[in-house]
CSV table of C-alpha atoms in Angstrom, one decimal:
chain,number,residue,atom,x,y,z
A,1,UNK,CA,-3.3,1.1,-16.8
A,2,UNK,CA,-6.1,-0.8,-18.6
A,3,UNK,CA,-9.4,-1.3,-16.8
A,4,UNK,CA,-10.8,-4.8,-17.0
A,5,UNK,CA,-14.4,-5.0,-18.2
A,6,UNK,CA,-16.2,-6.7,-15.3
A,7,UNK,CA,-16.8,-5.2,-11.9
A,8,UNK,CA,-18.1,-6.9,-8.8
A,9,UNK,CA,-20.9,-5.1,-6.9
A,10,UNK,CA,-22.8,-5.9,-3.7
A,11,UNK,CA,-25.4,-7.7,-5.9
A,12,UNK,CA,-23.9,-8.8,-9.2
A,13,UNK,CA,-21.1,-8.5,-11.7
A,14,UNK,CA,-21.6,-5.7,-14.3
A,15,UNK,CA,-19.7,-4.1,-17.1
A,16,UNK,CA,-17.7,-1.2,-15.8
A,17,UNK,CA,-19.5,1.2,-18.2
A,18,UNK,CA,-22.8,0.2,-16.6
A,19,UNK,CA,-21.8,0.8,-13.0
A,20,UNK,CA,-23.6,3.7,-11.4
A,21,UNK,CA,-24.8,4.8,-8.0
A,22,UNK,CA,-27.2,7.6,-6.9
A,23,UNK,CA,-25.6,11.0,-6.3
A,24,UNK,CA,-26.7,10.7,-2.7
A,25,UNK,CA,-24.1,8.1,-2.0
A,26,UNK,CA,-22.3,8.4,1.4
A,27,UNK,CA,-18.9,7.5,0.0
A,28,UNK,CA,-19.3,10.4,-2.4
A,29,UNK,CA,-20.8,12.9,0.0
A,30,UNK,CA,-19.0,12.1,3.3
A,31,UNK,CA,-16.1,9.8,2.4
A,32,UNK,CA,-18.1,7.4,4.5
A,33,UNK,CA,-16.4,4.1,3.5
A,34,UNK,CA,-13.3,2.0,3.4
A,35,UNK,CA,-11.1,0.4,0.7
A,36,UNK,CA,-8.3,-1.9,-0.1
A,37,UNK,CA,-5.8,-2.3,-3.0
A,38,UNK,CA,-4.5,-5.8,-3.6
A,39,UNK,CA,-1.5,-6.5,-5.8
A,40,UNK,CA,-1.8,-9.2,-8.4
A,41,UNK,CA,1.2,-11.1,-9.9
A,42,UNK,CA,0.8,-13.4,-12.9
A,43,UNK,CA,-2.9,-13.5,-12.3
A,44,UNK,CA,-2.7,-14.4,-8.6
A,45,UNK,CA,-3.5,-12.2,-5.5
A,46,UNK,CA,-0.6,-11.4,-3.3
A,47,UNK,CA,-1.1,-10.9,0.5
A,48,UNK,CA,-4.8,-11.4,0.0
A,49,UNK,CA,-5.5,-12.7,3.6
A,50,UNK,CA,-3.8,-9.6,5.1
A,51,UNK,CA,-5.9,-7.2,2.9
A,52,UNK,CA,-9.2,-9.0,3.6
A,53,UNK,CA,-8.5,-9.0,7.4
A,54,UNK,CA,-7.7,-5.3,7.3
A,55,UNK,CA,-10.8,-4.5,5.2
A,56,UNK,CA,-13.1,-6.1,7.8
A,57,UNK,CA,-11.2,-4.4,10.7
A,58,UNK,CA,-11.6,-1.0,9.0
A,59,UNK,CA,-15.3,-1.6,8.3
A,60,UNK,CA,-15.9,-2.6,11.9
A,61,UNK,CA,-14.1,0.4,13.2
A,62,UNK,CA,-16.5,2.8,11.4
A,63,UNK,CA,-19.6,0.5,11.9
A,64,UNK,CA,-20.1,-0.6,8.3
A,65,UNK,CA,-21.4,-4.1,7.7
A,66,UNK,CA,-19.6,-5.8,4.8
A,67,UNK,CA,-22.2,-7.2,2.4
A,68,UNK,CA,-20.4,-10.6,2.2
A,69,UNK,CA,-19.0,-13.1,4.7
A,70,UNK,CA,-15.3,-13.6,4.3
A,71,UNK,CA,-15.5,-16.9,2.5
A,72,UNK,CA,-18.0,-15.6,0.0
A,73,UNK,CA,-15.9,-12.5,-0.6
A,74,UNK,CA,-12.9,-14.6,-1.4
A,75,UNK,CA,-15.0,-16.6,-3.9
A,76,UNK,CA,-16.4,-13.6,-5.6
A,77,UNK,CA,-13.0,-11.9,-5.9
A,78,UNK,CA,-11.4,-15.0,-7.3
A,79,UNK,CA,-14.3,-15.2,-9.8
A,80,UNK,CA,-13.6,-11.5,-10.7
A,81,UNK,CA,-10.1,-12.5,-11.9
A,82,UNK,CA,-11.5,-15.4,-13.9
A,83,UNK,CA,-14.2,-13.4,-15.6
A,84,UNK,CA,-11.6,-10.8,-16.6
A,85,UNK,CA,-9.1,-13.4,-17.7
A,86,UNK,CA,-6.3,-11.8,-15.6
A,87,UNK,CA,-3.0,-13.5,-16.2
A,88,UNK,CA,-0.5,-10.8,-15.7
A,89,UNK,CA,0.5,-8.1,-13.2
A,90,UNK,CA,-2.5,-6.0,-12.0
A,91,UNK,CA,-4.2,-4.5,-9.0
A,92,UNK,CA,-7.7,-5.0,-7.5
A,93,UNK,CA,-9.4,-2.0,-6.0
A,94,UNK,CA,-12.3,-2.8,-3.6
A,95,UNK,CA,-14.4,-0.1,-1.9
A,96,UNK,CA,-17.3,-0.4,0.6
A,97,UNK,CA,-19.4,2.6,1.6
A,98,UNK,CA,-22.3,2.9,4.1
A,99,UNK,CA,-24.7,3.0,1.1
A,100,UNK,CA,-27.0,5.3,-0.7
A,101,UNK,CA,-29.5,7.4,1.3
A,102,UNK,CA,-30.7,11.0,1.7
A,103,UNK,CA,-27.8,13.2,2.9
A,104,UNK,CA,-27.7,13.3,6.7
A,105,UNK,CA,-24.7,13.1,9.0
A,106,UNK,CA,-26.5,10.5,11.1
A,107,UNK,CA,-26.1,6.9,9.8
A,108,UNK,CA,-29.2,5.9,7.8
A,109,UNK,CA,-31.2,2.9,9.0
A,110,UNK,CA,-32.0,-0.1,6.9
A,111,UNK,CA,-29.5,0.8,4.2
A,112,UNK,CA,-27.3,-1.9,2.6
A,113,UNK,CA,-23.7,-1.0,2.1
A,114,UNK,CA,-22.4,-0.4,-1.5
A,115,UNK,CA,-19.5,-2.4,-2.7
A,116,UNK,CA,-17.6,-2.5,-5.9
A,117,UNK,CA,-14.3,-4.1,-6.9
A,118,UNK,CA,-12.5,-3.8,-10.2
A,119,UNK,CA,-9.2,-4.9,-11.7
A,120,UNK,CA,-6.6,-2.8,-13.7
A,121,UNK,CA,-3.4,-4.0,-15.4
A,122,UNK,CA,-0.5,-2.5,-13.5
A,123,UNK,CA,3.1,-3.2,-14.5
A,124,UNK,CA,5.8,-3.3,-11.8
A,125,UNK,CA,7.7,0.0,-11.2
A,126,UNK,CA,11.0,-1.6,-12.3
A,127,UNK,CA,13.1,1.5,-13.1
A,128,UNK,CA,12.4,3.3,-9.8
A,129,UNK,CA,12.9,0.1,-7.8
A,130,UNK,CA,16.3,-0.3,-9.5
A,131,UNK,CA,17.5,3.3,-9.3
A,132,UNK,CA,15.7,4.7,-6.3
A,133,UNK,CA,13.4,7.7,-6.0
A,134,UNK,CA,13.3,11.2,-4.5
A,135,UNK,CA,10.8,12.3,-2.0
A,136,UNK,CA,9.8,15.5,-0.2
A,137,UNK,CA,8.9,16.1,3.4
A,138,UNK,CA,5.5,17.4,4.3
A,139,UNK,CA,3.6,18.0,7.6
A,140,UNK,CA,1.2,15.2,8.5
A,141,UNK,CA,-2.2,16.9,9.0
A,142,UNK,CA,-4.4,13.8,8.7
A,143,UNK,CA,-6.9,12.7,11.3
A,144,UNK,CA,-5.9,10.6,14.3
A,145,UNK,CA,-7.3,7.2,13.1
A,146,UNK,CA,-5.0,6.5,10.2
A,147,UNK,CA,-5.0,2.8,10.9
A,148,UNK,CA,-8.5,2.7,9.4
A,149,UNK,CA,-8.1,2.5,5.6
A,150,UNK,CA,-10.9,5.0,5.0
A,151,UNK,CA,-11.9,7.1,1.9
A,152,UNK,CA,-10.9,10.3,3.7
A,153,UNK,CA,-7.7,10.9,1.8
A,154,UNK,CA,-7.6,14.7,1.0
A,155,UNK,CA,-4.5,15.4,3.1
A,156,UNK,CA,-2.8,12.4,1.4
A,157,UNK,CA,-3.8,13.7,-2.0
A,158,UNK,CA,-2.5,17.2,-1.4
A,159,UNK,CA,0.8,15.9,-0.1
A,160,UNK,CA,1.2,13.5,-3.1
A,161,UNK,CA,0.3,16.3,-5.5
A,162,UNK,CA,3.0,18.6,-4.0
A,163,UNK,CA,5.5,15.8,-4.4
A,164,UNK,CA,4.6,15.4,-8.0
A,165,UNK,CA,4.8,19.2,-8.6
A,166,UNK,CA,8.4,19.1,-7.2
A,167,UNK,CA,9.3,16.1,-9.5
A,168,UNK,CA,9.3,13.6,-6.6
A,169,UNK,CA,7.8,10.1,-6.2
A,170,UNK,CA,6.3,10.6,-2.7
A,171,UNK,CA,5.9,12.8,0.3
A,172,UNK,CA,7.3,11.7,3.7
A,173,UNK,CA,4.8,12.9,6.4
A,174,UNK,CA,5.9,14.1,9.8
A,175,UNK,CA,4.3,15.4,13.0
A,176,UNK,CA,6.6,18.2,14.3
A,177,UNK,CA,9.6,16.5,12.8
A,178,UNK,CA,8.7,12.9,13.8
A,179,UNK,CA,8.2,10.8,10.6
A,180,UNK,CA,4.9,8.8,10.6
A,181,UNK,CA,4.7,7.4,7.0
A,182,UNK,CA,4.3,8.6,3.4
A,183,UNK,CA,1.2,9.8,1.7
A,184,UNK,CA,0.5,6.3,0.4
A,185,UNK,CA,3.2,4.1,1.8
A,186,UNK,CA,5.1,3.2,5.0
A,187,UNK,CA,8.5,4.6,5.5
A,188,UNK,CA,11.7,3.1,6.9
A,189,UNK,CA,15.2,4.3,7.9
A,190,UNK,CA,18.3,2.1,8.1
A,191,UNK,CA,21.2,3.1,10.4
A,192,UNK,CA,24.1,0.8,11.3
A,193,UNK,CA,22.4,-2.3,10.0
A,194,UNK,CA,19.1,-1.7,11.9
A,195,UNK,CA,15.7,-0.8,10.4
A,196,UNK,CA,13.6,1.9,12.2
A,197,UNK,CA,10.0,2.6,11.4
A,198,UNK,CA,7.0,4.2,13.2
A,199,UNK,CA,5.2,1.8,15.5
A,200,UNK,CA,1.9,0.4,14.3
A,201,UNK,CA,-0.3,2.8,16.3
A,202,UNK,CA,-3.5,4.6,15.3
A,203,UNK,CA,-1.4,7.3,13.6
A,204,UNK,CA,-0.3,5.1,10.6
A,205,UNK,CA,-1.8,2.6,8.3
A,206,UNK,CA,-0.7,-0.9,9.2
A,207,UNK,CA,0.6,-1.8,5.8
A,208,UNK,CA,0.3,-5.4,4.5
A,209,UNK,CA,3.7,-5.2,2.9
A,210,UNK,CA,5.0,-3.6,6.1
A,211,UNK,CA,4.0,-6.7,8.0
A,212,UNK,CA,5.7,-9.0,5.5
A,213,UNK,CA,8.9,-6.9,5.6
A,214,UNK,CA,9.0,-7.5,9.4
A,215,UNK,CA,8.9,-11.2,8.7
A,216,UNK,CA,11.6,-10.9,6.1
A,217,UNK,CA,13.8,-9.1,8.6
A,218,UNK,CA,13.4,-11.9,11.1
A,219,UNK,CA,14.4,-14.5,8.6
A,220,UNK,CA,17.4,-12.5,7.4
A,221,UNK,CA,18.5,-11.6,10.9
A,222,UNK,CA,18.1,-7.8,10.2
A,223,UNK,CA,17.1,-5.9,13.4
A,224,UNK,CA,13.6,-4.3,12.9
A,225,UNK,CA,12.7,-1.7,15.5
A,226,UNK,CA,9.4,0.0,15.8
A,227,UNK,CA,10.9,3.3,16.9
A,228,UNK,CA,10.1,6.6,15.2
A,229,UNK,CA,12.8,8.4,13.4
A,230,UNK,CA,12.9,12.1,12.7
A,231,UNK,CA,13.8,14.5,9.9
A,232,UNK,CA,17.1,15.0,11.7
A,233,UNK,CA,17.8,11.3,11.7
A,234,UNK,CA,17.3,11.3,7.9
A,235,UNK,CA,20.3,13.5,7.5
A,236,UNK,CA,22.5,10.7,8.8
A,237,UNK,CA,20.7,7.7,7.4
A,238,UNK,CA,22.6,4.9,5.7
A,239,UNK,CA,19.5,3.9,3.7
A,240,UNK,CA,15.9,5.0,3.4
A,241,UNK,CA,13.0,3.1,1.7
A,242,UNK,CA,9.2,2.9,1.5
A,243,UNK,CA,6.8,0.1,1.0
A,244,UNK,CA,3.3,-0.4,-0.4
A,245,UNK,CA,1.3,-2.8,-2.5
A,246,UNK,CA,2.1,-1.1,-5.8
A,247,UNK,CA,5.6,0.3,-4.9
A,248,UNK,CA,6.7,-3.0,-3.3
A,249,UNK,CA,10.1,-2.2,-1.6
A,250,UNK,CA,11.1,1.2,-3.0
A,251,UNK,CA,14.6,2.7,-2.4
A,252,UNK,CA,14.6,6.4,-1.5
A,253,UNK,CA,17.8,8.0,-2.6
A,254,UNK,CA,17.0,11.7,-2.1
A,255,UNK,CA,14.9,13.6,0.4
A,256,UNK,CA,14.2,17.2,-0.5
A,257,UNK,CA,17.5,18.5,-1.8
A,258,UNK,CA,19.8,16.0,0.1
A,259,UNK,CA,21.0,12.6,-1.2
A,260,UNK,CA,20.8,9.6,1.2
A,261,UNK,CA,24.4,8.3,1.8
A,262,UNK,CA,25.9,7.8,-1.7
A,263,UNK,CA,22.6,8.4,-3.5
A,264,UNK,CA,22.2,4.7,-4.4
A,265,UNK,CA,19.9,1.9,-3.1
A,266,UNK,CA,21.5,0.3,-0.1
A,267,UNK,CA,22.4,-3.3,0.8
A,268,UNK,CA,19.5,-3.9,3.2
A,269,UNK,CA,17.0,-2.4,0.8
A,270,UNK,CA,18.3,-4.8,-1.9
A,271,UNK,CA,18.0,-7.8,0.4
A,272,UNK,CA,14.4,-6.9,1.2
A,273,UNK,CA,13.6,-6.4,-2.5
A,274,UNK,CA,14.9,-9.8,-3.3
A,275,UNK,CA,13.0,-11.3,-0.4
A,276,UNK,CA,9.8,-9.7,-1.6
A,277,UNK,CA,10.3,-11.0,-5.2
A,278,UNK,CA,10.9,-14.5,-3.8
A,279,UNK,CA,7.8,-14.3,-1.5
A,280,UNK,CA,5.6,-13.0,-4.3
A,281,UNK,CA,6.8,-15.7,-6.8
A,282,UNK,CA,8.4,-13.2,-9.3
A,283,UNK,CA,10.3,-15.4,-11.8
A,284,UNK,CA,14.0,-14.7,-12.3
A,285,UNK,CA,13.5,-13.4,-15.8
A,286,UNK,CA,11.3,-10.6,-14.4
A,287,UNK,CA,13.4,-9.8,-11.4
A,288,UNK,CA,15.0,-6.4,-11.1
A,289,UNK,CA,18.2,-8.2,-10.1
A,290,UNK,CA,18.4,-10.4,-13.2
A,291,UNK,CA,17.3,-7.9,-15.7
A,292,UNK,CA,19.1,-4.8,-14.7
A,293,UNK,CA,21.7,-4.9,-11.9
A,294,UNK,CA,24.0,-7.4,-13.5
A,295,UNK,CA,24.1,-11.0,-14.5
A,296,UNK,CA,25.0,-13.2,-11.6
A,297,UNK,CA,24.0,-10.7,-8.9
A,298,UNK,CA,24.5,-12.4,-5.5
A,299,UNK,CA,22.3,-11.8,-2.5
A,300,UNK,CA,24.2,-9.6,0.0
A,301,UNK,CA,25.2,-11.1,3.3
A,302,UNK,CA,22.7,-10.3,6.2
A,303,UNK,CA,23.8,-7.4,8.3
A,304,UNK,CA,24.7,-8.1,11.9
A,305,UNK,CA,23.1,-6.1,14.8
A,306,UNK,CA,25.4,-3.1,15.4
A,307,UNK,CA,23.8,-2.3,18.8
């Protein structure tokens, strides 16, 4: 992933090699901040409104004042793409912390928040999206306010590392057997034509792609139920998938040492992948369907409600 040269800060645009903050920076010392990752396709932001709204909600939840009004932030982030001549697939990372101040647990007074945003080239994960991925299961030991997209990610990092060490793509997190989400994605189970996922409570991140998937399901007449599923339910699942800004709609074909159904991406997952590509404006020549599955692949018929 290639880092683009220009970075947006709370005061100016700088070269990424010149960006620095004092070591007494609250994001560094306390994880006292929030962030967003926005997908970019062909030089255009995808789901930008959803990400910006969540950024401000997260900042408000931990009492950080964003240095820019929303309209100004949009303008500056668009300029960031222009300055970096972004024309392909990439991601924009934006972080806001409470600022730089002598280390003290109490919020500092009169301190301006630190902000930086940068862009990296990031190709789509085509092969995993075509073939599906394996995941592991892992206890969810995170704090109780996961709806805030904060910098406090150590439990997520540990779970993701364990998945990597076991040769898997992700870790499905669970509280006493009840699945919440993944270490960096939302999780879904399909049974008898219905999608099940954890409700959008404080215990999960309300994913921007997750919100769009719910809209896809309404249009495709696929039942979408915010009802938690368990590790036991996974054993009998017809399909399993996850979603995030960089993983898009990713089929899960194996959990721990067990294959899901026939070990191949399922029909509903394929429908949602195709809906995602259409919504994101992915051209046919870069579609996973056109380039890999087979020429003339036809969209599956929507599944009827089995309940």
